[in-house]
Short mmCIF file of C-alpha atoms in Angstrom, two decimals:
data_model
loop_
_atom_site.label_atom_id
_atom_site.label_comp_id
_atom_site.label_asym_id
_atom_site.label_seq_id
_atom_site.Cartn_x
_atom_site.Cartn_y
_atom_site.Cartn_z
CA MET A 16 87.81 81.57 90.64
CA LYS A 17 88.89 82.85 87.24
CA LEU A 18 90.94 86.01 87.30
CA ARG A 19 92.68 88.16 84.72
CA ARG A 20 96.47 88.12 84.72
CA SER A 21 96.75 91.53 86.32
CA GLU A 22 94.36 90.55 89.12
CA ARG A 23 96.05 87.18 89.52
CA MET A 24 99.37 88.90 90.09
CA VAL A 25 97.90 90.98 92.88
CA VAL A 26 96.35 88.01 94.66
CA ILE A 27 99.39 85.73 94.25
CA SER A 28 101.76 88.37 95.54
CA ASN A 29 99.43 88.99 98.47
CA TYR A 30 99.36 85.26 99.22
CA LEU A 31 103.15 85.02 99.18
CA ILE A 32 103.55 88.06 101.46
CA ASN A 33 101.20 86.46 103.99
CA HIS A 34 102.93 83.07 103.85
CA PRO A 35 106.64 83.84 104.13
CA TYR A 36 109.11 80.94 104.23
CA GLU A 37 106.40 78.53 103.07
CA LEU A 38 106.79 76.39 99.98
CA THR A 39 103.70 76.73 97.78
CA SER A 40 103.38 74.64 94.64
CA LEU A 41 102.43 76.37 91.41
CA ASN A 42 99.58 73.86 91.07
CA THR A 43 97.95 75.38 94.15
CA PHE A 44 97.71 78.72 92.38
CA ALA A 45 96.82 77.10 89.04
CA GLU A 46 93.85 75.31 90.57
CA LYS A 47 92.75 78.21 92.74
CA TYR A 48 92.71 80.68 89.88
CA GLU A 49 91.85 78.27 87.06
CA SER A 50 94.95 78.99 85.01
CA ALA A 51 97.59 76.96 83.24
CA LYS A 52 100.66 76.25 85.32
CA SER A 53 102.72 77.94 82.61
CA SER A 54 100.76 81.17 83.09
CA ILE A 55 101.33 81.02 86.84
CA SER A 56 105.00 80.48 86.14
CA GLU A 57 105.07 83.67 84.08
CA ASP A 58 103.21 85.55 86.83
CA ILE A 59 105.82 84.46 89.35
CA VAL A 60 108.63 85.80 87.16
CA ILE A 61 106.99 89.23 87.10
CA ILE A 62 106.23 89.20 90.84
CA LYS A 63 109.80 88.14 91.57
CA ARG A 64 111.15 91.04 89.52
CA ALA A 65 108.82 93.51 91.23
CA PHE A 66 109.75 92.25 94.71
CA GLU A 67 113.44 92.52 93.89
CA GLU A 68 113.00 95.96 92.34
CA ILE A 69 111.58 97.40 95.57
CA GLU A 70 113.68 95.05 97.70
CA ILE A 71 110.91 93.68 99.86
CA GLY A 72 112.22 90.16 99.57
CA THR A 73 113.23 87.33 97.31
CA ILE A 74 111.26 84.57 95.63
CA GLU A 75 112.98 81.25 95.16
CA THR A 76 111.62 78.81 92.60
CA ILE A 77 112.23 75.16 93.33
CA THR A 78 111.71 72.91 90.32
CA GLY A 79 110.77 69.24 90.23
CA ALA A 80 108.07 67.15 91.86
CA GLY A 81 107.93 68.62 95.37
CA GLY A 82 108.75 72.06 94.01
CA GLY A 83 107.13 75.47 94.16
CA VAL A 84 107.94 78.98 95.28
CA ILE A 85 109.15 80.42 98.59
CA PHE A 86 109.00 84.09 99.51
CA ARG A 87 111.56 85.36 101.99
CA PRO A 88 110.90 88.92 103.21
CA SER A 89 113.80 91.31 103.37
CA ILE A 90 114.54 95.00 103.50
CA SER A 91 117.10 97.05 101.60
CA ASP A 92 120.10 98.32 103.54
CA ARG A 93 119.14 101.83 102.52
CA GLU A 94 115.61 101.50 103.90
CA GLY A 95 116.81 99.68 107.02
CA LYS A 96 119.37 102.39 107.78
CA ALA A 97 116.84 105.17 107.25
CA ILE A 98 114.47 103.46 109.68
CA ILE A 99 117.18 103.03 112.32
CA GLU A 100 118.25 106.64 111.90
CA GLU A 101 114.68 107.78 112.50
CA LEU A 102 114.48 105.54 115.59
CA ARG A 103 117.82 106.91 116.79
CA THR A 104 116.36 110.42 116.68
CA GLN A 105 113.25 109.33 118.54
CA LEU A 106 115.21 107.47 121.20
CA SER A 107 117.39 110.52 121.79
CA GLU A 108 114.41 112.66 122.87
CA SER A 109 115.20 113.99 126.32
CA ASP A 110 111.70 113.44 127.71
CA ARG A 111 112.27 109.68 127.58
CA ILE A 112 114.49 109.79 130.64
CA LEU A 113 112.76 108.31 133.67
CA PRO A 114 113.83 108.59 137.30
CA GLY A 115 116.68 106.17 137.94
CA GLY A 116 118.10 106.68 134.45
CA TYR A 117 115.67 104.34 132.71
CA ILE A 118 114.41 105.08 129.22
CA TYR A 119 110.76 105.04 128.20
CA LEU A 120 110.40 102.82 125.12
CA SER A 121 106.81 101.64 125.20
CA ASP A 122 105.49 104.11 122.63
CA LEU A 123 107.99 102.92 120.02
CA LEU A 124 107.43 99.25 120.81
CA SER A 125 103.66 99.48 120.45
CA ASN A 126 103.49 101.02 117.01
CA PRO A 127 102.66 98.41 114.33
CA LEU A 128 104.62 100.06 111.51
CA ILE A 129 107.74 100.49 113.66
CA LEU A 130 107.48 96.91 114.94
CA ASN A 131 107.07 95.52 111.44
CA ASN A 132 110.13 97.44 110.25
CA ILE A 133 112.21 96.28 113.23
CA GLY A 134 111.04 92.72 112.56
CA ARG A 135 112.23 92.89 108.97
CA ILE A 136 115.61 94.36 109.94
CA ILE A 137 116.28 91.74 112.62
CA ALA A 138 115.06 88.87 110.43
CA LYS A 139 117.39 90.00 107.66
CA ALA A 140 120.37 90.14 110.00
CA PHE A 141 119.86 86.43 110.76
CA LYS A 142 118.86 85.34 107.27
CA ASP A 143 121.61 82.72 107.05
CA GLN A 144 120.50 81.01 110.26
CA LYS A 145 117.93 78.26 110.54
CA ILE A 146 115.45 79.55 113.13
CA ASP A 147 112.59 77.46 114.54
CA ALA A 148 111.32 79.86 117.20
CA VAL A 149 111.83 83.32 118.64
CA MET A 150 112.19 83.62 122.43
CA THR A 151 111.71 86.62 124.66
CA VAL A 152 110.92 87.53 128.24
CA ALA A 153 107.64 89.10 129.39
CA THR A 154 106.43 91.82 129.03
CA LYS A 155 108.29 94.39 127.01
CA GLY A 156 110.01 91.92 124.70
CA VAL A 157 106.75 90.35 123.53
CA PRO A 158 105.78 92.79 120.75
CA LEU A 159 109.33 92.66 119.38
CA ALA A 160 109.49 88.86 119.41
CA ASN A 161 106.05 88.81 117.84
CA ALA A 162 107.22 91.13 115.05
CA VAL A 163 110.31 89.06 114.26
CA ALA A 164 108.31 85.82 114.42
CA ASN A 165 105.77 87.30 111.97
CA VAL A 166 108.46 87.96 109.41
CA LEU A 167 110.10 84.55 109.89
CA ASN A 168 106.71 82.78 110.13
CA VAL A 169 107.76 80.79 113.21
CA PRO A 170 106.16 80.68 116.68
CA PHE A 171 107.47 82.76 119.57
CA VAL A 172 107.86 81.63 123.16
CA ILE A 173 107.46 83.88 126.18
CA VAL A 174 109.61 83.36 129.26
CA ARG A 175 108.06 84.72 132.45
CA ARG A 176 109.49 86.20 135.59
CA ASP A 177 106.57 84.93 137.61
CA LEU A 178 104.76 81.65 137.82
CA LYS A 179 101.35 81.63 136.15
CA ILE A 180 98.85 78.87 136.72
CA THR A 181 97.70 79.03 133.10
CA GLU A 182 101.06 77.87 131.77
CA GLY A 183 100.98 74.34 133.18
CA SER A 184 104.25 72.65 134.11
CA THR A 185 107.23 74.92 133.78
CA VAL A 186 111.01 74.70 133.84
CA SER A 187 112.80 77.40 135.79
CA VAL A 188 116.35 78.72 135.89
CA ASN A 189 118.07 81.28 138.09
CA TYR A 190 119.56 84.40 136.60
CA ALA A 191 121.44 87.44 137.83
CA SER A 192 119.23 90.47 137.51
CA GLY A 193 121.56 93.37 136.77
CA SER A 194 119.21 96.10 137.86
CA SER A 195 118.65 94.63 141.30
CA ASP A 196 121.92 92.77 141.86
CA ARG A 197 119.90 89.78 142.92
CA ILE A 198 119.43 86.23 141.80
CA GLU A 199 115.94 85.80 140.38
CA LYS A 200 114.01 83.06 138.64
CA MET A 201 112.55 82.83 135.17
CA PHE A 202 110.03 80.26 133.99
CA LEU A 203 109.12 78.66 130.68
CA SER A 204 106.15 76.41 130.09
CA LYS A 205 107.28 72.87 129.28
CA ARG A 206 105.00 72.66 126.28
CA SER A 207 106.08 75.86 124.68
CA LEU A 208 109.36 74.77 123.08
CA LYS A 209 110.17 71.52 121.26
CA ALA A 210 113.50 69.83 121.96
CA GLY A 211 116.07 70.41 119.25
CA SER A 212 114.81 73.88 118.30
CA ARG A 213 117.13 76.58 117.04
CA VAL A 214 116.08 79.75 118.80
CA LEU A 215 116.58 83.46 118.18
CA ILE A 216 116.46 85.45 121.44
CA VAL A 217 114.95 88.94 121.12
CA ASP A 218 114.64 91.59 123.81
CA ASP A 219 114.03 95.29 124.10
CA PHE A 220 117.04 96.40 126.10
CA LEU A 221 120.39 94.79 126.92
CA LYS A 222 122.42 96.08 129.81
CA GLY A 223 124.10 93.57 132.10
CA GLY A 224 123.08 90.61 129.97
CA GLY A 225 121.64 88.68 132.93
CA THR A 226 118.22 88.21 131.36
CA VAL A 227 119.63 87.03 128.05
CA ASN A 228 122.02 84.64 129.80
CA GLY A 229 119.07 83.30 131.77
CA MET A 230 117.24 82.57 128.52
CA ILE A 231 120.33 80.90 127.10
CA SER A 232 120.45 78.55 130.09
CA LEU A 233 116.76 77.79 129.55
CA LEU A 234 117.64 76.70 126.01
CA THR A 235 119.98 74.08 127.45
CA GLU A 236 117.17 72.83 129.70
CA PHE A 237 115.00 72.42 126.60
CA ASP A 238 117.78 70.68 124.62
CA SER A 239 117.64 73.56 122.22
CA GLU A 240 120.24 75.71 120.55
CA LEU A 241 120.92 79.43 120.36
CA ALA A 242 120.67 80.84 116.83
CA GLY A 243 121.44 84.40 117.92
CA VAL A 244 120.56 87.34 120.13
CA ALA A 245 118.99 90.59 118.89
CA VAL A 246 118.00 93.59 120.96
CA PHE A 247 116.32 96.87 120.16
CA ALA A 248 118.86 98.88 122.15
CA ASP A 249 121.89 98.11 124.26
CA ASN A 250 123.70 100.01 126.96
CA VAL A 251 126.51 97.56 127.48
CA GLN A 252 129.23 99.28 129.51
CA GLU A 253 132.15 96.96 128.92
CA LYS A 254 132.99 94.54 126.17
CA ARG A 255 131.44 91.18 126.95
CA ASP A 256 133.38 88.51 125.13
CA HIS A 257 131.01 85.82 126.20
CA LEU A 258 127.85 87.35 124.78
CA GLU A 259 127.41 87.88 121.05
CA TYR A 260 124.45 90.01 120.12
CA LYS A 261 123.16 92.38 117.48
CA SER A 262 121.57 95.68 118.50
CA LEU A 263 119.67 98.19 116.40
CA LEU A 264 120.66 101.08 118.63
CA ARG A 265 123.33 101.69 121.25
CA VAL A 266 122.74 104.05 124.14
CA THR A 267 126.19 105.37 124.97
CA ASN A 268 125.25 107.79 127.70
CA ILE A 269 122.27 108.70 129.86
CA ASP A 270 122.78 111.96 131.71
CA VAL A 271 119.86 112.36 134.09
CA LYS A 272 121.09 115.73 135.37
CA ALA A 273 121.56 117.33 131.98
CA ASN A 274 118.48 115.44 130.71
CA LYS A 275 120.35 114.05 127.73
CA ILE A 276 120.50 110.65 126.04
CA ASP A 277 123.23 109.83 123.54
CA VAL A 278 122.29 107.18 121.04
CA GLU A 279 124.30 105.65 118.21
CA VAL A 280 123.41 103.11 115.56
CA GLY A 281 124.05 99.61 116.92
CA ASN A 282 126.05 96.82 115.33
CA ILE A 283 123.22 95.22 113.37
CA PHE A 284 124.56 96.42 110.01
CA ASP A 285 128.16 95.42 110.79
CA ALA A 286 129.41 92.64 108.57
CA MET B 18 112.03 103.90 89.57
CA LYS B 19 110.30 103.04 86.32
CA LEU B 20 108.27 99.84 86.41
CA ARG B 21 106.03 98.00 83.99
CA ARG B 22 102.32 98.00 84.73
CA SER B 23 102.32 94.42 85.96
CA GLU B 24 105.21 95.10 88.32
CA ARG B 25 103.66 98.37 89.43
CA MET B 26 100.51 96.55 90.44
CA VAL B 27 102.47 94.18 92.62
CA VAL B 28 104.35 96.94 94.39
CA ILE B 29 101.33 99.22 94.84
CA SER B 30 99.21 96.42 96.27
CA ASN B 31 102.07 95.50 98.61
CA TYR B 32 102.31 99.12 99.75
CA LEU B 33 98.58 99.34 100.47
CA ILE B 34 98.60 96.05 102.42
CA ASN B 35 101.41 97.37 104.61
CA HIS B 36 99.72 100.74 105.19
CA PRO B 37 96.12 99.90 106.09
CA TYR B 38 93.76 102.75 107.01
CA GLU B 39 96.22 105.30 105.62
CA LEU B 40 95.26 107.79 102.93
CA THR B 41 97.87 107.72 100.15
CA SER B 42 97.60 110.16 97.27
CA LEU B 43 97.91 108.83 93.74
CA ASN B 44 100.65 111.38 93.15
CA THR B 45 102.83 109.54 95.66
CA PHE B 46 102.69 106.42 93.50
CA ALA B 47 102.93 108.42 90.26
CA GLU B 48 106.16 110.07 91.39
CA LYS B 49 107.63 106.95 92.95
CA TYR B 50 107.11 104.82 89.86
CA GLU B 51 107.42 107.56 87.23
CA SER B 52 103.99 107.04 85.75
CA ALA B 53 101.07 109.22 84.78
CA LYS B 54 98.47 109.67 87.47
CA SER B 55 95.89 108.28 85.04
CA SER B 56 97.87 105.03 84.75
CA ILE B 57 98.05 104.72 88.53
CA SER B 58 94.32 105.32 88.62
CA GLU B 59 93.80 102.38 86.26
CA ASP B 60 96.15 100.22 88.37
CA ILE B 61 94.09 100.98 91.45
CA VAL B 62 90.89 99.88 89.70
CA ILE B 63 92.43 96.50 88.93
CA ILE B 64 93.91 96.10 92.43
CA LYS B 65 90.57 97.05 93.96
CA ARG B 66 88.81 94.38 91.89
CA ALA B 67 91.40 91.75 92.84
CA PHE B 68 91.17 92.60 96.54
CA GLU B 69 87.39 92.37 96.42
CA GLU B 70 87.49 89.15 94.44
CA ILE B 71 89.49 87.37 97.16
CA GLU B 72 87.84 89.44 99.91
CA ILE B 73 91.00 90.57 101.63
CA GLY B 74 89.69 94.10 101.99
CA THR B 75 88.31 97.16 100.32
CA ILE B 76 89.94 100.10 98.62
CA GLU B 77 88.22 103.43 98.86
CA THR B 78 89.08 106.17 96.39
CA ILE B 79 88.66 109.72 97.62
CA THR B 80 88.63 112.29 94.85
CA GLY B 81 89.55 115.94 94.99
CA ALA B 82 92.52 117.88 96.31
CA GLY B 83 93.33 116.01 99.55
CA GLY B 84 92.25 112.74 97.97
CA GLY B 85 93.83 109.36 97.41
CA VAL B 86 93.20 105.74 98.27
CA ILE B 87 92.63 103.92 101.56
CA PHE B 88 92.92 100.17 102.00
CA ARG B 89 90.86 98.58 104.78
CA PRO B 90 91.71 94.93 105.45
CA SER B 91 88.87 92.49 105.89
CA ILE B 92 88.13 88.80 105.74
CA SER B 93 85.23 86.95 104.16
CA ASP B 94 82.64 85.44 106.50
CA ARG B 95 83.33 82.07 104.92
CA GLU B 96 87.08 82.27 105.61
CA GLY B 97 86.51 83.71 109.08
CA LYS B 98 84.13 80.92 110.01
CA ALA B 99 86.46 78.23 108.70
CA ILE B 100 89.29 79.67 110.79
CA ILE B 101 87.14 79.78 113.94
CA GLU B 102 85.96 76.22 113.34
CA GLU B 103 89.57 75.06 113.11
CA LEU B 104 90.39 76.94 116.33
CA ARG B 105 87.33 75.39 117.99
CA THR B 106 88.68 71.94 117.21
CA GLN B 107 92.11 72.83 118.54
CA LEU B 108 90.73 74.38 121.72
CA SER B 109 88.67 71.23 122.38
CA GLU B 110 91.77 69.05 122.62
CA SER B 111 91.66 67.33 125.99
CA ASP B 112 95.37 67.76 126.72
CA ARG B 113 94.83 71.50 127.13
CA ILE B 114 93.24 71.01 130.54
CA LEU B 115 95.54 72.17 133.31
CA PRO B 116 95.20 71.46 137.02
CA GLY B 117 92.55 73.76 138.46
CA GLY B 118 90.47 73.64 135.29
CA TYR B 119 92.56 76.19 133.38
CA ILE B 120 93.10 75.86 129.66
CA TYR B 121 96.48 76.06 127.96
CA LEU B 122 96.27 78.61 125.13
CA SER B 123 99.83 79.81 124.64
CA ASP B 124 100.59 77.66 121.60
CA LEU B 125 97.64 79.11 119.68
CA LEU B 126 98.39 82.67 120.75
CA SER B 127 102.01 82.52 119.66
CA ASN B 128 101.50 81.39 116.09
CA PRO B 129 101.84 84.30 113.60
CA LEU B 130 99.33 82.95 111.06
CA ILE B 131 96.68 82.24 113.71
CA LEU B 132 97.23 85.65 115.30
CA ASN B 133 96.97 87.44 111.98
CA ASN B 134 93.71 85.64 111.20
CA ILE B 135 92.27 86.44 114.63
CA GLY B 136 93.33 90.05 114.17
CA ARG B 137 91.47 90.28 110.86
CA ILE B 138 88.32 88.67 112.31
CA ILE B 139 88.22 90.96 115.35
CA ALA B 140 89.02 94.08 113.30
CA LYS B 141 86.19 93.25 110.92
CA ALA B 142 83.71 92.81 113.77
CA PHE B 143 84.41 96.41 114.84
CA LYS B 144 84.73 97.90 111.38
CA ASP B 145 82.01 100.49 111.99
CA GLN B 146 83.74 101.84 115.10
CA LYS B 147 86.34 104.58 115.18
CA ILE B 148 89.26 103.03 117.07
CA ASP B 149 92.36 104.97 118.13
CA ALA B 150 94.09 102.31 120.20
CA VAL B 151 93.84 98.68 121.31
CA MET B 152 94.22 97.96 125.03
CA THR B 153 95.09 94.72 126.78
CA VAL B 154 96.55 93.44 130.01
CA ALA B 155 99.97 91.79 130.30
CA THR B 156 101.06 89.13 129.41
CA LYS B 157 98.82 86.79 127.51
CA GLY B 158 96.70 89.47 125.88
CA VAL B 159 99.70 91.21 124.29
CA PRO B 160 100.08 89.12 121.11
CA LEU B 161 96.32 89.36 120.49
CA ALA B 162 96.23 93.12 120.97
CA ASN B 163 99.30 93.40 118.78
CA ALA B 164 97.57 91.39 116.03
CA VAL B 165 94.41 93.50 116.09
CA ALA B 166 96.44 96.73 116.22
CA ASN B 167 98.45 95.56 113.18
CA VAL B 168 95.30 95.17 111.13
CA LEU B 169 93.83 98.49 112.31
CA ASN B 170 97.21 100.25 112.08
CA VAL B 171 96.80 101.86 115.51
CA PRO B 172 99.05 101.60 118.59
CA PHE B 173 98.29 99.19 121.43
CA VAL B 174 98.62 99.90 125.13
CA ILE B 175 99.58 97.33 127.73
CA VAL B 176 98.07 97.47 131.21
CA ARG B 177 100.20 95.78 133.87
CA ARG B 178 99.39 93.94 137.04
CA ASP B 179 102.68 95.00 138.61
CA LEU B 180 104.51 98.27 138.83
CA LYS B 181 107.53 98.54 136.54
CA ILE B 182 110.12 101.24 136.91
CA THR B 183 110.53 101.47 133.13
CA GLU B 184 107.01 102.75 132.60
CA GLY B 185 107.40 106.11 134.36
CA SER B 186 104.39 107.64 136.11
CA THR B 187 101.37 105.37 136.11
CA VAL B 188 97.69 105.54 136.93
CA SER B 189 96.29 102.62 138.88
CA VAL B 190 92.81 101.26 139.53
CA ASN B 191 91.53 98.45 141.71
CA TYR B 192 89.74 95.50 140.18
CA ALA B 193 88.09 92.33 141.42
CA SER B 194 90.17 89.38 140.31
CA GLY B 195 87.67 86.58 139.73
CA SER B 196 90.16 83.75 140.00
CA SER B 197 91.40 84.80 143.42
CA ASP B 198 88.33 86.59 144.81
CA ARG B 199 90.55 89.43 145.81
CA ILE B 200 90.84 93.10 145.02
CA GLU B 201 94.01 93.70 143.01
CA LYS B 202 95.59 96.64 141.25
CA MET B 203 96.34 97.29 137.60
CA PHE B 204 98.61 100.02 136.26
CA LEU B 205 98.88 101.99 133.05
CA SER B 206 101.71 104.33 132.14
CA LYS B 207 100.47 107.92 131.96
CA ARG B 208 102.13 108.50 128.62
CA SER B 209 100.72 105.48 126.92
CA LEU B 210 97.21 106.72 126.11
CA LYS B 211 96.10 110.14 124.88
CA ALA B 212 92.99 111.70 126.41
CA GLY B 213 89.94 111.39 124.20
CA SER B 214 90.95 108.07 122.64
CA ARG B 215 88.41 105.52 121.53
CA VAL B 216 89.75 102.18 122.70
CA LEU B 217 89.08 98.55 121.77
CA ILE B 218 89.82 96.21 124.69
CA VAL B 219 91.18 92.80 123.69
CA ASP B 220 91.99 89.87 125.96
CA ASP B 221 92.62 86.15 125.70
CA PHE B 222 90.02 84.79 128.09
CA LEU B 223 86.92 86.26 129.74
CA LYS B 224 85.46 84.63 132.81
CA GLY B 225 84.29 86.85 135.65
CA GLY B 226 84.91 90.05 133.71
CA GLY B 227 86.93 91.62 136.53
CA THR B 228 89.99 92.32 134.40
CA VAL B 229 87.97 93.85 131.58
CA ASN B 230 86.00 96.00 134.01
CA GLY B 231 89.29 97.14 135.51
CA MET B 232 90.48 98.25 132.07
CA ILE B 233 87.17 100.04 131.48
CA SER B 234 87.66 102.03 134.69
CA LEU B 235 91.19 102.89 133.53
CA LEU B 236 89.65 104.36 130.38
CA THR B 237 87.67 106.77 132.54
CA GLU B 238 90.87 107.80 134.32
CA PHE B 239 92.40 108.59 130.93
CA ASP B 240 89.31 110.50 129.73
CA SER B 241 88.94 107.92 127.03
CA GLU B 242 86.03 105.94 125.67
CA LEU B 243 85.31 102.27 125.19
CA ALA B 244 84.84 101.27 121.54
CA GLY B 245 84.24 97.60 122.36
CA VAL B 246 85.52 94.43 124.00
CA ALA B 247 86.77 91.37 122.12
CA VAL B 248 88.12 88.15 123.60
CA PHE B 249 89.58 85.02 122.12
CA ALA B 250 87.45 82.76 124.32
CA ASP B 251 84.89 83.25 127.06
CA ASN B 252 83.62 81.04 129.82
CA VAL B 253 80.98 83.38 131.16
CA GLN B 254 78.69 81.43 133.46
CA GLU B 255 75.73 83.75 133.72
CA LYS B 256 74.41 86.46 131.47
CA ARG B 257 76.11 89.72 132.33
CA ASP B 258 73.90 92.56 131.26
CA HIS B 259 76.47 95.14 132.14
CA LEU B 260 79.28 93.83 129.96
CA GLU B 261 78.97 93.72 126.17
CA TYR B 262 81.69 91.75 124.44
CA LYS B 263 82.40 89.70 121.34
CA SER B 264 84.12 86.34 121.66
CA LEU B 265 85.54 84.09 118.96
CA LEU B 266 84.96 80.95 120.99
CA ARG B 267 82.85 80.02 124.00
CA VAL B 268 83.97 77.34 126.43
CA THR B 269 80.71 75.91 127.77
CA ASN B 270 82.13 73.21 129.98
CA ILE B 271 85.47 72.10 131.39
CA ASP B 272 85.27 68.64 132.93
CA VAL B 273 88.59 68.00 134.64
CA LYS B 274 87.60 64.50 135.76
CA ALA B 275 86.46 63.29 132.36
CA ASN B 276 89.25 65.33 130.75
CA LYS B 277 86.88 67.04 128.37
CA ILE B 278 86.44 70.61 127.12
CA ASP B 279 83.29 71.68 125.29
CA VAL B 280 83.77 74.60 122.97
CA GLU B 281 81.27 76.43 120.77
CA VAL B 282 81.66 79.25 118.31
CA GLY B 283 81.32 82.56 120.16
CA ASN B 284 79.11 85.51 119.33
CA ILE B 285 81.52 87.36 117.03
CA PHE B 286 79.53 86.53 113.90
CA ASP B 287 76.17 87.40 115.48
CA ALA B 288 74.55 90.41 113.87
#
């Protein structure tokens, strides 16, 4: 299909946005849009500048035979901080407190725009890591893991707390469930993670760390490696030297009586 | 920020892609990129043409005081059919058969590109419906519902088969679980769906229809309306007059002994 330059720029930038972290050769675009490779090259320069101007990501050009362009989504610190600040306000709303001192999060974690923004912020925080898959535990972590996996363009794997017949053979580990002070089991389908994967663990809420530690021991069972841990919010009471994680928000206090939640920005922007 | 026309086109098209179904006034862009409204108007014409050329969606321009532009994502029938055909091949792989005649789907439903494509195909099939939310049941339906909700830019709600303390007050209904021939319960958090919503139900696999019918009765409890039902694959044995649904794929036969799955294209492209 033959397009004008201005149209070509729109369709090429759209293609790159939908294929993050993929190497696409300039010939692909040249053939698709019946243009000289040199014209495509010029298009890319303009798209690159525009992407950098609004800080939605970088375009790397790799020259030579197997070369092409790779788009890596990002988000400016300014935009990321504004988003977290807005989430901090929302999380502090007193009507989120549930009996038992739990916090209702489901409305935030089911909004596509919020999820996409969180995905971009978490992906950026781990931009120097090689990540082959994103892991989470069912159910509340799934939309978050999905959002991060979308930005990184890698699959996500879902650990379950129950055994489902539709998952085939599974590997299970025991973990200490903080909320119930019990030892429980979690399961991961054998097919769902390749050996030797580098995995980013994502979850909605971190408290005792039992669930995350359970997932880390699953990684060992799958001969895979931890690339990092990211959570939407944490409420970690004491410093845990053994668990490194990045959180978007930190809940410092939940006062059920006074109906008050104190929330700070987490450590995700710390250097 | 002052941009050249070519750069402006890249950033405006990126904005529209990330804000589907939202009305954005031309003044917003004019102020943001320090350009005359007439220039932005010309940009939009070019972007509109490019979007239509590659059939990624339509741009509607609404004139007058409260006017602006709305981007509605879509997918060409040709691309949609090619994607489904590829999925049909993958679903027919004999090593997906699990003991009991179940089919392993998790690898397909955890791949961001596949999910995004499925989301676009399902959203297009319901493009004439007003949809306020997408509903599914935990866990396997979540990534699908998430994908469709992303394209429609509406929230998704997750029905659970177990009662979680972090969901607050819930409404429950009984449903007939086809696989176990038992009556079970499903739960939905009271806060998660506004009364008067029009809801698209999305699930991974439809067999007896018990789960979907359970979700439909939940809609009544929430004074909400069914906009439609879409599933990734169905294996409906007999014609069910009472349940209208659209499926991407139809599993016509699972032969555990011969290790063979027969899969056809579903009814999603039927007029």
